[in-house]
Coordinates of N, CA and C and ligand atoms in Angstrom, one line a residue:
M272 N 110.9 109.6 61.7 CA 109.5 109.4 62.0 C 109.2 108.2 61.9
S273 N 108.2 108.1 63.0 CA 107.7 106.7 63.0 C 106.6 106.3 61.8
L274 N 106.7 104.7 61.7 CA 105.7 104.6 60.5 C 104.4 104.2 61.3
F275 N 103.9 104.2 62.3 CA 102.6 104.4 62.9 C 102.6 104.7 64.2
K276 N 101.6 105.1 64.7 CA 101.5 105.6 66.1 C 100.1 104.9 67.0
W277 N 100.4 104.8 68.3 CA 99.2 104.0 69.1 C 98.5 104.9 69.7
I278 N 97.1 104.6 69.6 CA 95.9 105.5 70.7 C 96.0 104.5 71.8
D279 N 95.9 105.2 72.9 CA 95.6 104.3 74.2 C 94.3 104.9 74.4
F280 N 93.1 103.6 74.3 CA 91.4 104.0 74.7 C 91.5 103.5 76.3
P281 N 90.9 104.8 76.9 CA 90.6 104.7 78.2 C 89.6 103.0 78.3
A282 N 90.0 102.3 79.3 CA 88.7 101.3 79.3 C 87.7 101.9 80.9
L283 N 86.6 101.9 80.4 CA 85.7 102.3 81.7 C 85.1 101.0 81.9
G284 N 85.7 101.1 83.3 CA 85.4 99.7 84.1 C 84.6 100.0 85.1
D285 N 83.5 98.8 85.5 CA 83.2 99.1 86.7 C 82.9 97.2 87.4
E286 N 82.5 97.4 88.3 CA 82.4 95.8 89.0 C 81.7 94.9 87.9
R287 N 81.5 95.2 86.9 CA 80.6 94.4 85.7 C 81.6 93.9 85.0
G288 N 82.7 94.7 84.6 CA 83.5 94.5 83.6 C 84.0 95.7 83.0
F289 N 84.5 95.9 82.0 CA 84.9 97.1 80.7 C 83.9 97.1 79.6
L290 N 84.4 98.7 79.5 CA 83.7 99.1 78.2 C 84.7 100.0 77.5
V291 N 84.9 100.4 76.1 CA 85.7 101.2 75.6 C 85.0 101.5 74.4
A292 N 84.8 103.0 74.4 CA 84.3 104.1 73.5 C 85.1 104.4 72.4
L293 N 84.6 104.5 71.1 CA 85.3 104.7 69.9 C 84.9 105.9 69.1
E294 N 84.9 107.3 69.5 CA 84.3 108.3 68.6 C 85.2 109.0 67.7
A295 N 84.5 108.9 66.5 CA 85.0 109.5 65.0 C 85.4 111.1 65.3
E296 N 86.7 111.4 65.1 CA 87.3 112.7 65.2 C 87.3 113.1 66.6
E297 N 87.4 112.3 67.5 CA 87.9 112.6 69.0 C 88.9 111.7 69.5
S298 N 88.5 110.4 69.8 CA 89.3 109.6 70.2 C 90.3 108.9 68.9
V299 N 89.3 108.9 68.0 CA 89.9 108.3 66.5 C 89.9 109.5 65.7
P300 N 91.3 109.8 65.0 CA 91.5 110.8 64.2 C 91.0 111.1 62.9
F301 N 90.0 110.7 62.8 CA 89.4 110.9 61.5 C 87.8 110.4 61.4
A302 N 87.4 110.8 60.3 CA 85.6 110.6 60.5 C 85.6 108.9 59.9
I303 N 84.7 108.3 60.7 CA 84.7 106.8 60.5 C 83.8 106.5 59.3
K304 N 84.0 106.1 57.8 CA 83.4 105.9 57.3 C 83.0 104.1 56.9
R305 N 83.9 103.2 57.4 CA 83.7 101.8 57.5 C 84.1 101.2 58.4
V306 N 83.6 100.3 59.0 CA 84.1 99.0 60.1 C 84.2 97.7 59.1
Y307 N 85.4 97.3 59.6 CA 85.5 95.8 59.3 C 86.0 94.9 60.2
Y308 N 86.2 93.9 60.4 CA 86.7 93.0 61.2 C 87.2 91.5 61.0
I309 N 88.3 91.3 61.3 CA 89.2 90.1 60.8 C 89.3 88.9 61.8
F310 N 88.6 87.8 61.4 CA 88.8 86.8 62.4 C 88.6 85.4 62.2
G311 N 88.9 84.3 62.8 CA 88.8 83.1 62.2 C 90.1 82.6 61.2
T312 N 91.2 83.7 61.4 CA 92.1 83.3 60.3 C 92.9 82.2 60.8
R313 N 93.2 81.5 59.8 CA 93.8 80.1 60.0 C 95.3 80.1 60.4
E314 N 95.7 78.8 61.5 CA 96.8 78.9 61.7 C 98.1 78.9 60.5
G315 N 98.7 79.8 60.9 CA 99.9 80.2 59.6 C 99.8 80.8 58.4
E316 N 98.5 81.2 58.4 CA 98.0 82.5 57.3 C 98.6 83.7 57.7
A317 N 98.9 84.4 56.5 CA 99.4 85.7 56.5 C 98.2 86.4 56.0
R318 N 98.0 87.9 56.1 CA 97.3 88.7 54.9 C 97.8 89.8 55.0
G319 N 97.2 90.9 54.5 CA 97.8 92.2 54.2 C 98.5 92.1 52.7
F320 N 99.7 92.4 52.8 CA 100.6 92.6 51.7 C 100.1 93.2 50.7
H321 N 99.8 94.6 51.4 CA 99.4 95.9 50.4 C 99.6 97.1 50.9
A322 N 99.8 98.1 50.2 CA 99.4 99.6 50.8 C 98.2 100.3 50.3
H323 N 98.1 101.3 50.9 CA 96.8 102.2 50.5 C 97.1 103.6 50.0
K324 N 96.6 104.1 48.8 CA 96.9 105.5 48.5 C 96.6 106.4 49.3
K325 N 95.6 106.4 49.6 CA 94.8 107.5 50.4 C 93.7 106.7 51.4
L326 N 94.3 106.5 52.6 CA 93.3 105.6 53.4 C 94.2 105.8 55.1
Q327 N 93.4 106.3 56.0 CA 93.8 106.1 57.4 C 92.8 105.0 57.8
Q328 N 93.6 104.5 58.7 CA 93.0 103.1 59.5 C 93.6 103.1 61.2
V329 N 92.5 102.8 61.8 CA 93.0 102.2 63.1 C 92.4 100.8 63.4
A330 N 93.6 100.0 63.7 CA 93.4 98.6 63.9 C 93.2 98.2 65.4
I331 N 92.6 97.5 66.1 CA 92.4 97.5 67.6 C 92.1 95.7 67.6
C332 N 92.9 95.0 68.1 CA 92.8 93.8 68.6 C 91.9 93.2 69.5
I333 N 90.7 93.1 69.3 CA 89.6 93.1 70.5 C 90.1 92.0 71.3
T334 N 90.1 90.7 70.8 CA 90.5 89.7 71.3 C 91.7 89.0 70.6
G335 N 92.5 88.1 71.4 CA 93.6 87.2 71.2 C 94.7 88.4 70.6
K336 N 95.6 87.9 69.6 CA 96.7 88.8 69.1 C 97.2 88.2 67.7
C337 N 98.0 89.3 67.2 CA 98.5 89.2 66.0 C 99.8 90.3 65.9
R338 N 100.6 89.9 64.8 CA 101.9 90.7 64.4 C 101.3 91.3 63.4
M339 N 101.9 92.8 62.9 CA 101.7 93.4 61.7 C 103.2 94.0 61.5
I340 N 103.6 93.8 60.0 CA 105.2 94.6 59.7 C 104.6 95.7 59.0
L341 N 104.7 96.5 59.2 CA 104.4 97.6 58.4 C 105.8 98.4 58.1
D342 N 105.9 98.9 56.6 CA 107.0 99.5 55.8 C 106.8 100.5 55.1
D343 N 107.5 101.6 55.0 CA 107.2 102.8 54.5 C 108.2 103.3 53.1
G344 N 108.7 101.9 52.8 CA 109.5 101.7 51.7 C 111.0 101.9 51.9
E345 N 111.2 102.6 53.0 CA 112.8 102.9 53.4 C 113.0 102.0 55.1
E346 N 111.7 101.9 55.5 CA 112.1 101.1 56.9 C 111.1 100.2 57.2
R347 N 111.1 99.3 57.9 CA 110.1 98.2 58.3 C 110.2 98.1 59.5
S348 N 109.0 98.0 60.3 CA 108.9 98.2 61.7 C 107.7 97.1 62.0
E349 N 107.9 96.5 63.6 CA 106.8 95.7 63.8 C 105.9 96.1 64.8
A350 N 104.9 95.9 64.7 CA 103.8 96.1 65.9 C 103.0 95.3 66.3
R351 N 103.1 94.8 67.7 CA 102.1 93.7 68.0 C 100.7 94.1 69.0
L352 N 100.0 93.4 68.4 CA 98.2 93.8 68.6 C 97.9 92.9 69.5
D353 N 97.5 93.4 71.0 CA 97.2 92.3 71.7 C 96.3 92.8 72.8
S354 N 95.8 94.2 72.4 CA 95.0 94.7 73.6 C 93.7 95.6 72.9
P355 N 92.4 95.1 73.8 CA 91.2 95.8 73.1 C 91.6 97.2 73.5
T356 N 92.5 97.8 74.2 CA 92.5 99.2 74.5 C 93.6 99.9 73.9
K357 N 94.0 99.2 73.0 CA 95.4 99.8 71.8 C 94.9 99.9 70.4
G358 N 95.0 101.1 70.0 CA 94.8 101.0 68.6 C 96.0 101.5 67.6
L359 N 96.2 100.9 66.9 CA 97.2 101.2 65.8 C 96.8 102.1 64.5
V360 N 97.4 103.3 64.5 CA 96.8 104.1 63.3 C 98.1 103.9 62.3
I361 N 97.5 103.5 61.1 CA 98.1 103.4 60.1 C 97.7 104.3 58.8
G362 N 98.7 104.9 58.2 CA 98.3 106.0 57.4 C 98.3 105.8 56.1
D363 N 98.4 106.8 55.0 CA 99.0 106.2 53.6 C 99.9 105.9 53.4
L364 N 100.2 105.1 52.2 CA 101.2 104.5 51.4 C 102.4 103.9 52.8
V365 N 101.6 103.0 53.3 CA 102.5 102.4 54.4 C 102.0 100.8 54.1
W366 N 103.2 99.8 53.6 CA 103.0 98.5 53.4 C 102.8 97.6 54.6
R367 N 101.8 97.0 54.6 CA 101.3 96.0 55.9 C 101.3 94.6 55.7
E368 N 101.3 93.9 56.5 CA 101.5 92.5 56.5 C 101.0 92.2 57.6
M369 N 100.0 91.1 58.1 CA 99.9 90.6 59.2 C 100.0 89.2 59.2
H370 N 100.5 88.7 60.5 CA 101.1 87.4 60.7 C 100.5 86.8 62.0
D371 N 101.1 85.8 62.4 CA 100.9 85.1 63.5 C 99.7 85.4 64.4
F372 N 98.5 85.0 63.6 CA 97.3 84.9 64.7 C 96.9 84.5 65.4
S373 N 96.6 84.4 66.6 CA 95.8 83.6 67.5 C 94.3 83.0 66.8
E374 N 94.3 81.8 67.3 CA 93.1 81.2 66.9 C 91.6 82.1 67.2
D375 N 91.8 82.7 68.4 CA 91.1 83.8 68.9 C 91.0 85.1 68.3
C376 N 91.8 85.4 67.5 CA 91.9 86.7 67.1 C 90.8 87.5 66.4
V377 N 90.5 88.5 67.0 CA 89.4 89.3 66.3 C 90.2 90.7 66.2
L378 N 90.4 91.1 64.9 CA 90.9 92.2 64.8 C 89.9 93.3 64.0
L379 N 89.6 94.4 64.6 CA 88.5 95.5 64.3 C 89.3 96.6 63.7
V380 N 88.7 97.2 62.9 CA 89.7 98.1 61.8 C 88.8 99.0 61.3
L381 N 88.8 100.4 62.1 CA 88.3 101.5 61.7 C 88.8 102.1 60.4
A382 N 88.0 102.5 59.2 CA 88.7 103.0 58.4 C 88.0 104.6 57.6
S383 N 89.0 105.2 57.1 CA 88.7 106.9 56.9 C 88.0 106.9 55.6
E384 N 87.6 105.6 54.8 CA 86.8 105.9 53.4 C 86.3 104.5 53.2
H385 N 85.4 104.8 52.5 CA 84.7 103.3 52.1 C 85.3 102.4 51.2
Y386 N 85.3 101.2 50.9 CA 86.0 100.3 50.4 C 86.0 100.7 49.0
D387 N 87.4 100.3 48.1 CA 87.6 101.0 47.0 C 88.7 100.1 46.8
E388 N 88.8 99.3 45.8 CA 89.7 98.2 45.3 C 90.9 99.3 44.6
S389 N 90.4 100.0 43.9 CA 91.6 100.8 43.3 C 92.5 101.9 44.2
D390 N 92.2 101.7 45.3 CA 93.2 102.4 46.1 C 94.4 101.7 46.9
Y391 N 94.0 100.1 46.4 CA 94.9 98.9 47.1 C 96.4 99.1 46.1
I392 N 97.7 99.3 46.7 CA 98.5 99.0 46.0 C 98.9 97.6 46.1
R393 N 98.9 96.4 45.6 CA 99.0 95.1 45.8 C 100.4 94.2 45.5
D394 N 101.2 95.2 44.6 CA 102.5 94.9 43.9 C 103.4 95.8 44.9
Y395 N 104.5 95.2 45.7 CA 105.6 95.5 46.3 C 106.2 96.7 45.5
D396 N 106.8 96.4 44.4 CA 107.7 97.0 43.3 C 107.0 98.3 42.9
E397 N 105.5 98.2 42.8 CA 104.8 99.4 42.5 C 104.8 100.4 43.7
F398 N 104.8 99.5 44.8 CA 104.3 100.4 46.2 C 105.7 101.2 46.2
K399 N 106.9 100.6 46.2 CA 108.1 101.2 46.3 C 108.3 102.4 45.4
N400 N 107.7 102.0 44.1 CA 107.7 103.4 43.0 C 106.8 104.6 43.6
Q401 N 105.7 104.1 44.2 CA 105.0 105.2 44.3 C 105.5 106.2 45.6
V402 N 106.1 105.5 46.5 CA 106.7 106.3 47.4 C 108.0 107.1 47.1
K403 N 108.6 106.7 46.0 CA 109.6 107.6 45.6 C 109.0 108.7 44.8
L404 N 107.9 108.8 44.5 CA 107.4 109.9 43.5 C 107.5 111.2 44.5
Ligands
T46_38 C1 93.9 96.5 55.5 C2 94.0 95.4 56.3 C3 94.6 95.9 57.5 C4 85.3 94.2 51.2 O1 84.8 93.7 50.1 N1 85.4 95.4 51.9 C5 86.3 95.6 52.7 O2 85.8 96.6 53.4 C6 87.2 94.8 53.1 C7 88.5 95.5 54.0 C8 87.4 94.0 51.9 N2 86.8 93.5 51.2 C9 87.0 92.3 50.4 C10 88.0 92.3 49.6 C11 88.6 90.7 49.3 O3 87.7 90.2 48.4 O4 87.3 91.3 51.2 C12 88.2 90.1 50.9 C13 89.7 90.3 51.8 O5 90.2 91.6 51.6 P1 91.8 91.6 51.5 O6 92.3 90.5 50.9 O7 91.9 92.8 51.4 O8 92.0 91.5 53.2 P2 93.3 91.6 54.2 O9 93.1 91.2 55.5 O10 94.4 91.2 53.3 O11 93.6 93.4 54.5 C14 92.5 94.1 55.3 C15 92.0 95.4 54.3 O12 91.5 94.7 53.2 C16 93.1 96.7 54.2 O13 92.7 97.5 53.9 O14 94.3 97.6 55.7 O15 93.1 94.1 56.2

């Protein structure tokens, strides 16, 4: 089974340019409770290094690019985010690391739950133990 999946959002274009609409429980497969975005990540900095116990997210690179490593405790896979029309769906219990942010990268993330630090697993060994349960 794949560690993640992609959603292709249609770009509604006309002579003025493009528009992408994100609709909860329609093109986005859950009710959106939170939206955040990551920008201004300094060259060479990596982010993430955690998993979530119960959280669905869709990450969209609105501008620029970055690389995500996803790991379910058995397999590691890489996803390149570089398009405002492609959403990366990340489910529960997937370890994620984000690397190689371009200077102009703006990563928009839609989340199924409010922010809750107790939902984070920030220790890799603890994550490995959780996925074995
Ligand atoms: C994820 C990846 C893709 C909040 O106060 N509210 C929020 O909604 C979020 C997401 C973060 N924060 C605080 C917690 C930290 O003090 O913002 C600070 C930076 O968060 P963090 O170090 O967790 O950021 P990343 O980039 O490592 O991870 C983020 C998300 O936290 C995480 O859920 O999946 O992006």
